[in-house]
Short mmCIF file of C-alpha atoms (C1' of nucleotides) in Angstrom, two decimals:
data_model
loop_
_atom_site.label_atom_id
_atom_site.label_comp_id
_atom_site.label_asym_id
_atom_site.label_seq_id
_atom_site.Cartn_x
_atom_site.Cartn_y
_atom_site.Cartn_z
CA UNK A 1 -7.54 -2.71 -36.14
CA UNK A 2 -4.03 -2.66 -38.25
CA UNK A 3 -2.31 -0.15 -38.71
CA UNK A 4 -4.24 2.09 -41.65
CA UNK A 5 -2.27 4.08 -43.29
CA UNK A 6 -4.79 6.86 -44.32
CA UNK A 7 -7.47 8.48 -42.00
CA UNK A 8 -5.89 7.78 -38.51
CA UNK A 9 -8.09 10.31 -37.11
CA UNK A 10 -7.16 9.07 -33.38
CA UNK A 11 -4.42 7.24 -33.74
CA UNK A 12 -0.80 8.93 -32.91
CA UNK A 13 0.66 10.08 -36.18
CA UNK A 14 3.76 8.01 -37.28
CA UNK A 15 3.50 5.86 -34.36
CA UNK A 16 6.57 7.14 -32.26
CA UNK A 17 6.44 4.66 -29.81
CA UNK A 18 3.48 6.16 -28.28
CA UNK A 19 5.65 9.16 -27.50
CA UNK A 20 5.99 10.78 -24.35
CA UNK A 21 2.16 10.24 -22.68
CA UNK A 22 3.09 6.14 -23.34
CA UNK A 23 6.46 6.99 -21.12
CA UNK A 24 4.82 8.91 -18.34
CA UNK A 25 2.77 6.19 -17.75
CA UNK A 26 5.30 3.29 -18.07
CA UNK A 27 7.46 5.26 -15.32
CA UNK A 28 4.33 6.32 -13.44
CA UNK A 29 3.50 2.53 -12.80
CA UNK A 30 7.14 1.66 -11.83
CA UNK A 31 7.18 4.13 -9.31
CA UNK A 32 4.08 3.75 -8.08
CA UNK A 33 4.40 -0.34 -7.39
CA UNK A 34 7.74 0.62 -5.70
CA UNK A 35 6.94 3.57 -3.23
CA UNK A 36 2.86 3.63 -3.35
CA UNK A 37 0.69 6.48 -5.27
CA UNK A 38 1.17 8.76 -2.24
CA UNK A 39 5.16 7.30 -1.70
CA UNK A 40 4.97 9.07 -5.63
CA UNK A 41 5.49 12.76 -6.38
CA UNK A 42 5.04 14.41 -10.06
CA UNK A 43 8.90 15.13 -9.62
CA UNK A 44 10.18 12.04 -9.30
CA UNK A 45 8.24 10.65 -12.27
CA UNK A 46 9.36 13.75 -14.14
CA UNK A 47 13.33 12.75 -13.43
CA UNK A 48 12.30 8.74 -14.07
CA UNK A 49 12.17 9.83 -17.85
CA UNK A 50 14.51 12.86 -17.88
CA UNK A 51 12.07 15.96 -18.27
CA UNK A 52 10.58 18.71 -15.81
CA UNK A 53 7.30 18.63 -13.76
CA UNK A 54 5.88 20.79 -16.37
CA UNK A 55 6.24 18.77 -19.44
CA UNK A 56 4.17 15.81 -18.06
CA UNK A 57 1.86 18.34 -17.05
CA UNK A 58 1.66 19.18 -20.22
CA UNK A 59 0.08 15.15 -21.41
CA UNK A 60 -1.79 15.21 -18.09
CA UNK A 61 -3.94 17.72 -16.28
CA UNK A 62 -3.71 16.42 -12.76
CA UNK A 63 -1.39 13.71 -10.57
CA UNK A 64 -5.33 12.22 -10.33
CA UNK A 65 -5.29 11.34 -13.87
CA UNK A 66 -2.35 10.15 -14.04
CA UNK A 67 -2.80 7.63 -11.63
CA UNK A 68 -6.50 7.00 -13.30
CA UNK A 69 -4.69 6.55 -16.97
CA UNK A 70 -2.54 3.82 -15.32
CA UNK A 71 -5.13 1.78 -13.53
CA UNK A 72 -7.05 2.15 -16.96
CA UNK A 73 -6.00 -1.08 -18.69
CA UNK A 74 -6.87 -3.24 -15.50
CA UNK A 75 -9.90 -1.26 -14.22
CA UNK A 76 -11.48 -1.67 -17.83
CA UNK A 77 -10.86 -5.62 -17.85
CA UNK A 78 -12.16 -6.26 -14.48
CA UNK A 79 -15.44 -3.91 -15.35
CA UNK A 80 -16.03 -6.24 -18.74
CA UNK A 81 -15.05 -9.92 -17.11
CA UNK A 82 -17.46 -8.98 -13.86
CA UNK A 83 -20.65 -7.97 -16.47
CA UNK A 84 -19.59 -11.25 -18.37
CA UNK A 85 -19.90 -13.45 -15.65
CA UNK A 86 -22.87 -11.97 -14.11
CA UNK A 87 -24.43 -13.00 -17.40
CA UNK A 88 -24.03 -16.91 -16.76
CA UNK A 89 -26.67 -18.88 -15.74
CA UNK A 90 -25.15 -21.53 -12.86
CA UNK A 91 -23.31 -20.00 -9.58
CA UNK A 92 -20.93 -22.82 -10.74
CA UNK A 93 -20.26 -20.91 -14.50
CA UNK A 94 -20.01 -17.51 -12.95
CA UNK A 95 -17.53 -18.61 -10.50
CA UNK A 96 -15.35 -20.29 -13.37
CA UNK A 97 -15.25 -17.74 -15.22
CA UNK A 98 -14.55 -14.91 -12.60
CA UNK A 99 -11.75 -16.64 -11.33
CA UNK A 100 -10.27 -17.97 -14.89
CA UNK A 101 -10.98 -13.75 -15.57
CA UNK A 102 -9.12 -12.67 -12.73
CA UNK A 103 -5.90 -14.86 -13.05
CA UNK A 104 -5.76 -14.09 -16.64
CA UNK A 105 -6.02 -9.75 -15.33
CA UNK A 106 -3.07 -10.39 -12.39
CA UNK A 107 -0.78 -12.18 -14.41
CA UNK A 108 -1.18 -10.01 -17.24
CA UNK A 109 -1.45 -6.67 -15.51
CA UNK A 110 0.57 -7.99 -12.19
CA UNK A 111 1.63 -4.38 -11.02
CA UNK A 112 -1.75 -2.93 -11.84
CA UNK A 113 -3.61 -5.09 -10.25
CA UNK A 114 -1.16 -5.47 -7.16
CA UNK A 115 -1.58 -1.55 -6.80
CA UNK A 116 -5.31 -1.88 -7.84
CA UNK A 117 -5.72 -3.82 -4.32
CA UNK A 118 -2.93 -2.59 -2.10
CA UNK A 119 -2.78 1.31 -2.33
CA UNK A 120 -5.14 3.25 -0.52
CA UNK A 121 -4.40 5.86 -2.50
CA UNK A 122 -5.52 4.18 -5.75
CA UNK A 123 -8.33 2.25 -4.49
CA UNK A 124 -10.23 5.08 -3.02
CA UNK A 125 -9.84 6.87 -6.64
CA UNK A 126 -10.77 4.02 -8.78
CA UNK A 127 -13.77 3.62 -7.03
CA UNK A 128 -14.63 7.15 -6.61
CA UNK A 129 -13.81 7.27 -10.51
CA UNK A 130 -15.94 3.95 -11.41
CA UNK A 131 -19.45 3.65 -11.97
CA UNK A 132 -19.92 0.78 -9.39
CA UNK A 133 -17.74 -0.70 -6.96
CA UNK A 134 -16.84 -4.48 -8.10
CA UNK A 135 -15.17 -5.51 -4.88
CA UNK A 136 -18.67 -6.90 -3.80
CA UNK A 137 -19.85 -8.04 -6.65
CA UNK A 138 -16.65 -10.00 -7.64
CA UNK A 139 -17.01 -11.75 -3.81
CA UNK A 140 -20.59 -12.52 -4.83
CA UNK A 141 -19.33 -14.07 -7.65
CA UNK A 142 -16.51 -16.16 -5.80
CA UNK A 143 -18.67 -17.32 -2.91
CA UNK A 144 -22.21 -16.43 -3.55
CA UNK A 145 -24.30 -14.56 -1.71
CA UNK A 146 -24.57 -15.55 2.57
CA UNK A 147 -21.75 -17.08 2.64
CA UNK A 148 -20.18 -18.65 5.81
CA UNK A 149 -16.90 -18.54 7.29
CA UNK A 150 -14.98 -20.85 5.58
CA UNK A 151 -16.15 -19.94 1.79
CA UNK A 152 -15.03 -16.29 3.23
CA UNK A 153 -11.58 -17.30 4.21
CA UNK A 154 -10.88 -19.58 1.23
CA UNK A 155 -12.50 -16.69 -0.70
CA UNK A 156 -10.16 -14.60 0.50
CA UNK A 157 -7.36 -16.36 0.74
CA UNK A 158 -7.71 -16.56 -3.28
CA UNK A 159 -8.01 -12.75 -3.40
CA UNK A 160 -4.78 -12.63 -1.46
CA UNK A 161 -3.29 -15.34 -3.70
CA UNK A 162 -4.04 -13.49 -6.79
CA UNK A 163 -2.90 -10.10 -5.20
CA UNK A 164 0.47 -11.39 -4.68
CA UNK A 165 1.10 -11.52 -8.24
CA UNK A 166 2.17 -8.74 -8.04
CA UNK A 167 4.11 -7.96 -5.01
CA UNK A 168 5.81 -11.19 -4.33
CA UNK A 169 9.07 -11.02 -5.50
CA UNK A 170 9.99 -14.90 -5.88
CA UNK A 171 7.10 -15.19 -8.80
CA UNK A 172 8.58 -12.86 -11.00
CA UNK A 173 10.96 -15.39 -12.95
CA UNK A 174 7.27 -17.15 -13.95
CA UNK A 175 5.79 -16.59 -17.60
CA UNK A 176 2.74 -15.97 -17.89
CA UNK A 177 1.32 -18.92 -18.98
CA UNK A 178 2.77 -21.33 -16.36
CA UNK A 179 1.63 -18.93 -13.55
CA UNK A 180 -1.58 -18.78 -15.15
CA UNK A 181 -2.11 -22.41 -14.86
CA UNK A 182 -0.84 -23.33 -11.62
CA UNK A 183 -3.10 -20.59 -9.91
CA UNK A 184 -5.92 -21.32 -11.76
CA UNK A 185 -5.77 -24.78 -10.67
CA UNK A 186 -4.72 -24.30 -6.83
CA UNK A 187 -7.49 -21.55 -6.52
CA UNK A 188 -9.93 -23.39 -8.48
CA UNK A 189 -8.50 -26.90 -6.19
CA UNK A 190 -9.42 -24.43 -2.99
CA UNK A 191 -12.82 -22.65 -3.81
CA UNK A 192 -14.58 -26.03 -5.13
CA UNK A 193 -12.99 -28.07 -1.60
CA UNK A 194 -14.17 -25.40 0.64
CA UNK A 195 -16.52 -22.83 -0.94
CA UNK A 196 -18.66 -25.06 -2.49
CA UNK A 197 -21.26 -25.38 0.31
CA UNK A 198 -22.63 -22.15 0.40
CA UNK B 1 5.54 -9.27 35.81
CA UNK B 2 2.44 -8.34 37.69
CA UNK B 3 2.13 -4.45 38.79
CA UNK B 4 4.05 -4.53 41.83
CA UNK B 5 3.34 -0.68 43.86
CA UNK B 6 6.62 -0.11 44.69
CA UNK B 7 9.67 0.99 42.64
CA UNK B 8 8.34 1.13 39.72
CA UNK B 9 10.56 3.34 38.04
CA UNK B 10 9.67 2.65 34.06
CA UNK B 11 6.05 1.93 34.30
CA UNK B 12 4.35 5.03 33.32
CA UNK B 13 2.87 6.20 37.02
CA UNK B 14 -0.54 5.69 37.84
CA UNK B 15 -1.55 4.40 34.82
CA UNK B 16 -3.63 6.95 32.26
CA UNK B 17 -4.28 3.91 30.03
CA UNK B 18 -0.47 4.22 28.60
CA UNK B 19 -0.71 8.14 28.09
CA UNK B 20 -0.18 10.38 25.44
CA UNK B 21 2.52 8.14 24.01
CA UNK B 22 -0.40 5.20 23.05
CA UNK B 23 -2.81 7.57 21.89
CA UNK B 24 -0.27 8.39 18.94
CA UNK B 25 0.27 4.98 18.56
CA UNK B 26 -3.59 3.87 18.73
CA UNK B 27 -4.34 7.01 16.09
CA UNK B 28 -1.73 6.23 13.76
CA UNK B 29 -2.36 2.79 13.22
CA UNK B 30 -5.86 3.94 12.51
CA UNK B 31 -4.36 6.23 9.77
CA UNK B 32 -2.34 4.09 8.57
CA UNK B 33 -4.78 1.40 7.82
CA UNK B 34 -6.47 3.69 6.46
CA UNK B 35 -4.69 5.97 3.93
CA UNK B 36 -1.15 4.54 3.89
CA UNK B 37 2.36 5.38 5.93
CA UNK B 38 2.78 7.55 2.96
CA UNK B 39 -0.69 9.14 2.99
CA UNK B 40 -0.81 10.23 6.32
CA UNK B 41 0.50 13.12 7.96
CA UNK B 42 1.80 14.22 11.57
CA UNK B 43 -1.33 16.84 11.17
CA UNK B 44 -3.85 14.13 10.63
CA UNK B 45 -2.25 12.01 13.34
CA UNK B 46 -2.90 15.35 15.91
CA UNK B 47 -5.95 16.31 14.34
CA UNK B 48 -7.07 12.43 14.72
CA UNK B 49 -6.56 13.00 18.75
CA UNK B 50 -7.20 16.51 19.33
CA UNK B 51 -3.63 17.85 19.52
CA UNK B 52 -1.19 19.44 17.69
CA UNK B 53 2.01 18.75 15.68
CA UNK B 54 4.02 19.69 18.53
CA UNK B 55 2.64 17.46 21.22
CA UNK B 56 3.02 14.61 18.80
CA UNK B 57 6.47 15.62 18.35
CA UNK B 58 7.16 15.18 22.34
CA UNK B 59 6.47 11.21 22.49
CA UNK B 60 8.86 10.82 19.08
CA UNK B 61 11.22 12.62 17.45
CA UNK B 62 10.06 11.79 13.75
CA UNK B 63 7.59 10.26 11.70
CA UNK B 64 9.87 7.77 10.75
CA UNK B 65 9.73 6.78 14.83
CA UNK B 66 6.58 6.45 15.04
CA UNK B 67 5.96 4.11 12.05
CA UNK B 68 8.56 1.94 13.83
CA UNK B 69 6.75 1.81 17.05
CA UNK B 70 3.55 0.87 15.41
CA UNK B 71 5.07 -1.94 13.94
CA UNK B 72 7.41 -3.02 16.65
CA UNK B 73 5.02 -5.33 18.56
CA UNK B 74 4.46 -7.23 15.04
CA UNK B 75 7.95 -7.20 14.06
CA UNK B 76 9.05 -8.64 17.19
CA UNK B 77 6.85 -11.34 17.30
CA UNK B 78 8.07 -12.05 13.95
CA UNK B 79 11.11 -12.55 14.40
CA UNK B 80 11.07 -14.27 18.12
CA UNK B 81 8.50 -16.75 15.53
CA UNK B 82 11.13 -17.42 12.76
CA UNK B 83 14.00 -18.16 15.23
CA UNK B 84 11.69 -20.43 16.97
CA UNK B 85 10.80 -22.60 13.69
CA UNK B 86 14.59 -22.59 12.46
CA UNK B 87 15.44 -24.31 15.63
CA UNK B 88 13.83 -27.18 15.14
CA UNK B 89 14.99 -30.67 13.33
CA UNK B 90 12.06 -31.24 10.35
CA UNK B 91 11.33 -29.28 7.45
CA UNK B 92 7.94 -30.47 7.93
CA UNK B 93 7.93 -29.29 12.07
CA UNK B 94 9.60 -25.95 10.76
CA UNK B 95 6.92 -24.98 8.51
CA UNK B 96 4.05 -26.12 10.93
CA UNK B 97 5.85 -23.85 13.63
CA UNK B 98 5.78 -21.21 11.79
CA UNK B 99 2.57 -21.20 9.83
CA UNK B 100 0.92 -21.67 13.61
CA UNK B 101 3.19 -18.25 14.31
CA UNK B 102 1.94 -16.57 10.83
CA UNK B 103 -1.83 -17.27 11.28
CA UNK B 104 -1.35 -16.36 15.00
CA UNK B 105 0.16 -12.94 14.43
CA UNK B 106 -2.07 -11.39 11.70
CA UNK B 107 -5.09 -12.33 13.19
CA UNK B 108 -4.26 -11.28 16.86
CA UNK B 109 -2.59 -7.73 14.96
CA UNK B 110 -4.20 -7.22 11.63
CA UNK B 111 -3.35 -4.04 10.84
CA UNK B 112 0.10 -4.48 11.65
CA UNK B 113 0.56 -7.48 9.42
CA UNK B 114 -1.71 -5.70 6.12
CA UNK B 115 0.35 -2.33 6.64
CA UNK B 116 3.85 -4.89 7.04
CA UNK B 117 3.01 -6.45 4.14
CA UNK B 118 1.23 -3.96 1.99
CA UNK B 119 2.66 -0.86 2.37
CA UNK B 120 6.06 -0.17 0.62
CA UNK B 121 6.81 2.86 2.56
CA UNK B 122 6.78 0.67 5.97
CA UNK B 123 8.07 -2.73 4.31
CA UNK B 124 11.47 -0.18 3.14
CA UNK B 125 11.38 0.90 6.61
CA UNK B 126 11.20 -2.11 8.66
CA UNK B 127 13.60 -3.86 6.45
CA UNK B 128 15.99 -0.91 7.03
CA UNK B 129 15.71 -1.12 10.97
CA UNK B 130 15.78 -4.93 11.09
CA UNK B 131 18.85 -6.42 11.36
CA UNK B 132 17.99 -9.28 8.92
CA UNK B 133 15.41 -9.21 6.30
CA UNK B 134 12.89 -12.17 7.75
CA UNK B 135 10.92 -12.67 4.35
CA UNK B 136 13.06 -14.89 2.67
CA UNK B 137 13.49 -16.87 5.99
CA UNK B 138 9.64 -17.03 6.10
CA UNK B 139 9.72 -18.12 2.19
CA UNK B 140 12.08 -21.21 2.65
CA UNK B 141 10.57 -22.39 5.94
CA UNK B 142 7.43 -22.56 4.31
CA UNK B 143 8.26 -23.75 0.73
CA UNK B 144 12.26 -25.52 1.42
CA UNK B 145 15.41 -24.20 -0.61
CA UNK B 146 14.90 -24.09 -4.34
CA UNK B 147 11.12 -24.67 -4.50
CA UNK B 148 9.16 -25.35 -8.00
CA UNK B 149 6.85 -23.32 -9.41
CA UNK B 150 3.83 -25.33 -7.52
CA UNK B 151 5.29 -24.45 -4.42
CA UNK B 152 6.14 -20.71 -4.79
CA UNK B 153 2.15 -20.47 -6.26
CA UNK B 154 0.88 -22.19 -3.27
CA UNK B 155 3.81 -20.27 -0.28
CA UNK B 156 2.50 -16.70 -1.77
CA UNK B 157 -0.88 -18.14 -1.67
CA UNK B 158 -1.00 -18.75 1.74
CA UNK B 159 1.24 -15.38 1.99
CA UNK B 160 -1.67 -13.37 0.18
CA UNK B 161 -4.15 -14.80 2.64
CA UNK B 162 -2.60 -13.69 5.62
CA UNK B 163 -2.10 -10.60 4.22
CA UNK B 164 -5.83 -10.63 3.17
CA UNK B 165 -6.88 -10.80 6.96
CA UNK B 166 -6.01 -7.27 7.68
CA UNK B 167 -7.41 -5.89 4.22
CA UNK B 168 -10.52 -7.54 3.70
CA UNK B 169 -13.53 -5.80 5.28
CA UNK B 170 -15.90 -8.90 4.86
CA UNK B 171 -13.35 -10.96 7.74
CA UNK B 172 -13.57 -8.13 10.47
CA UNK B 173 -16.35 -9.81 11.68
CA UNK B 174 -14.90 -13.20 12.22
CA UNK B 175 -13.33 -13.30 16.05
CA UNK B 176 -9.71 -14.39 16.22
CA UNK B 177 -10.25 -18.32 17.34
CA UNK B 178 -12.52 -19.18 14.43
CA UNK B 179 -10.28 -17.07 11.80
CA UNK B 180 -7.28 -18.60 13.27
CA UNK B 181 -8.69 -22.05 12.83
CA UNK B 182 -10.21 -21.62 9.54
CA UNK B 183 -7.19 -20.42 8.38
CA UNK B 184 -4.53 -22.64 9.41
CA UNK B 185 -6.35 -25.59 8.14
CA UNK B 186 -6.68 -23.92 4.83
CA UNK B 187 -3.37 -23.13 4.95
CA UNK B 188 -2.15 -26.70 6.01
CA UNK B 189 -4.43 -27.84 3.16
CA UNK B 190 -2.91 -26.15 0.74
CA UNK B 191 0.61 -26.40 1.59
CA UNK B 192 0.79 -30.35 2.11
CA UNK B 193 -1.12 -31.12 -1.25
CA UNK B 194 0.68 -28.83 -2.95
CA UNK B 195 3.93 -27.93 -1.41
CA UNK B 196 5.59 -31.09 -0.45
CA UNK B 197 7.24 -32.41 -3.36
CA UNK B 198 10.08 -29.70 -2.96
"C1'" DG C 1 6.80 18.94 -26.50
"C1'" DT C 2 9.74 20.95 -23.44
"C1'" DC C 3 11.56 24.58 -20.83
"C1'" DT C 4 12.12 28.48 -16.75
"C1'" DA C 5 9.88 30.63 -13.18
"C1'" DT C 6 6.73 30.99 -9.67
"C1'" DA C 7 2.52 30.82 -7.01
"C1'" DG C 8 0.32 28.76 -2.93
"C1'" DG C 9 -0.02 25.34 0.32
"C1'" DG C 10 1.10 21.47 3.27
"C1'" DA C 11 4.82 18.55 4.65
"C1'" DG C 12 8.30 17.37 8.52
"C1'" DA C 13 10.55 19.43 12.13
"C1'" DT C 14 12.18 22.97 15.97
"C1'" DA C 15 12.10 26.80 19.69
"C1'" DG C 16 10.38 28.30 23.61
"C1'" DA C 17 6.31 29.76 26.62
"C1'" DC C 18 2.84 27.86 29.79
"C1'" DG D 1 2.09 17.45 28.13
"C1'" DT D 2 0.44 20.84 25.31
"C1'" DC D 3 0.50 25.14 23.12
"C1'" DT D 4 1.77 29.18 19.41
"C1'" DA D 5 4.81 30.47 16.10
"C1'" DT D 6 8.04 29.66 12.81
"C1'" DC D 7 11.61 27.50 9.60
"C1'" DT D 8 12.65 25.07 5.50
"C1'" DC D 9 11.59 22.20 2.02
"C1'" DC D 10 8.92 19.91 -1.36
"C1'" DC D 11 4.42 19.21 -3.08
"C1'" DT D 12 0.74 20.08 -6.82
"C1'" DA D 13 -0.30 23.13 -10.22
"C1'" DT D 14 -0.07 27.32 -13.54
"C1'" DA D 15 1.84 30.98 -16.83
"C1'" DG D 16 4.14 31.89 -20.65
"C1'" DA D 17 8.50 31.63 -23.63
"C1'" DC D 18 10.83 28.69 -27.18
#
DNA sequence: GTCTATAGGGAGATAGAC
DNA sequence: GTCTATCTCCCTATAGAC
């Protein structure tokens, strides 16, 4: 996985930072966590990194792709930890590890995943761009199949918890690791008190 | 208060359900909800009623307009709802006030409270028209002045969730008296076992 | 990898007839 | 209250030079 020297086939030559299809992304998801994929035009992320419209059409066919290449990184993640914890055996194991999975994706990927869940825009193409949609397979996870009212509302009031990762301003100052583990335990604190009866 | 026949010079006459005027309304909120402020256009909001641009453009003089009059009836109940809780003497009755007013506004207006929260396009807009910026009111009657970590977690929490009632399909079903109770004590839950040490 | 130039369409918004 | 017609601007996207 280091850095070979000889036969990088794939790998960007002479590693220049990732170059510029790294920096149309990294401005793509800044602008698109503070005005929305459709609040986002090609121009503006063309002026976020100095260049014209037609040099990051040049790394990217489409404004589609672009926003597909940034939701990439999460999409992947939550496609992997949802087959992983479909695999467990015990509602109680699949649960655990969905939800330690999805705290671990927010805080990690906190603008992804707050676009991920908030935009229209980008919701409607990740799923039209996915295999399967994992909205209702993740809830099956979280609160079984059936469930009743109150596994629904705590099950969604996680959801909204972990959503606001990324768009609450006040949790910014957090590190990782300390946000990690007080959400873990308040979510895990509210699914187990009131989801558990399913 | 009550429809009394004579001189009633600002009441729309006759009453066509609320006219032209709340058909824009009732259409873009639809929209909205569904595609974004952002991702919705004054043709979709004439197409989505059978009219054109130009009728649309005779109840308000700009988009911008009617975004605000969508959200006005949430906004103002807002705001009446935080200057209620900071009148009163307790942190504890302050935050009970107004996590009654939260749970009772985005149940009774979903939409309004997802697109509020959700959308950056309307949050830039509403905060612009405001005269004062009610979030971090909201944030320190619910969590105090300088909270900890614990009590940011579980204040965005119970933020997410109320957000969550307007975006998550699987709660349309729920009627507003069960949601509203079901929430609140979840919300009250959370909040005193985890949000009191501040 | 970046540029200039431009095509083609849809956006918000206006004028004026009915 | 609604229409047709139009303006202007900005959008996505493409062509081709450097």
């Amino acid at each position: 996985m280091s850095t070979s020297p000889a036969k990088a086939t794939k790998e960007p030559r002479s590693r220049p930072s990732g170059g510029a299809r790294q920096r149309v992304l990294d401005a793509a998801l800044d602008l698109f966590a503070e005005n929305g994929v459709s609040g986002t035009s090609l121009q503006m992320i063309a002026d976020h990194i100095g260049v014209t419209k037609a040099a990051v059409y040049h790394q990217f066919p489409s404004k589609d792709e672009i926003v597909l290449a940034v939701l990439a990184p999460g999409m992947e993640t939550l496609q992997r930890s949802v087959e992983e914890a479909e695999r467990l055996d015990t509602p109680e194991a699949r649960r655990a590890s969905m939800l330690a999975a999805l705290v671990d994706l927010v805080v990690s990927h906190r603008r992804i995943a707050a676009i991920l869940n908030a935009d229209p825009a980008a919701s409607r193409l990740a799923r039209s761009h996915a295999a399967l949609d994992v909205a209702p397979r993740i809830r099956e996870l979280m609160v079984g199949t059936d469930p009743d009212i109150r596994s629904d509302v705590a099950g969604a009031m996680v959801g909204g918890a972990l959503m606001m990762v990324g768009l609450a301003p006040e949790l910014e100052r957090y590190d990782d690791e300390e946000l990690s583990r007080h959400l873990l335990e308040l979510a895990q604190d509210l699914l187990s008190r009131h989801a558990g009866e399913a």
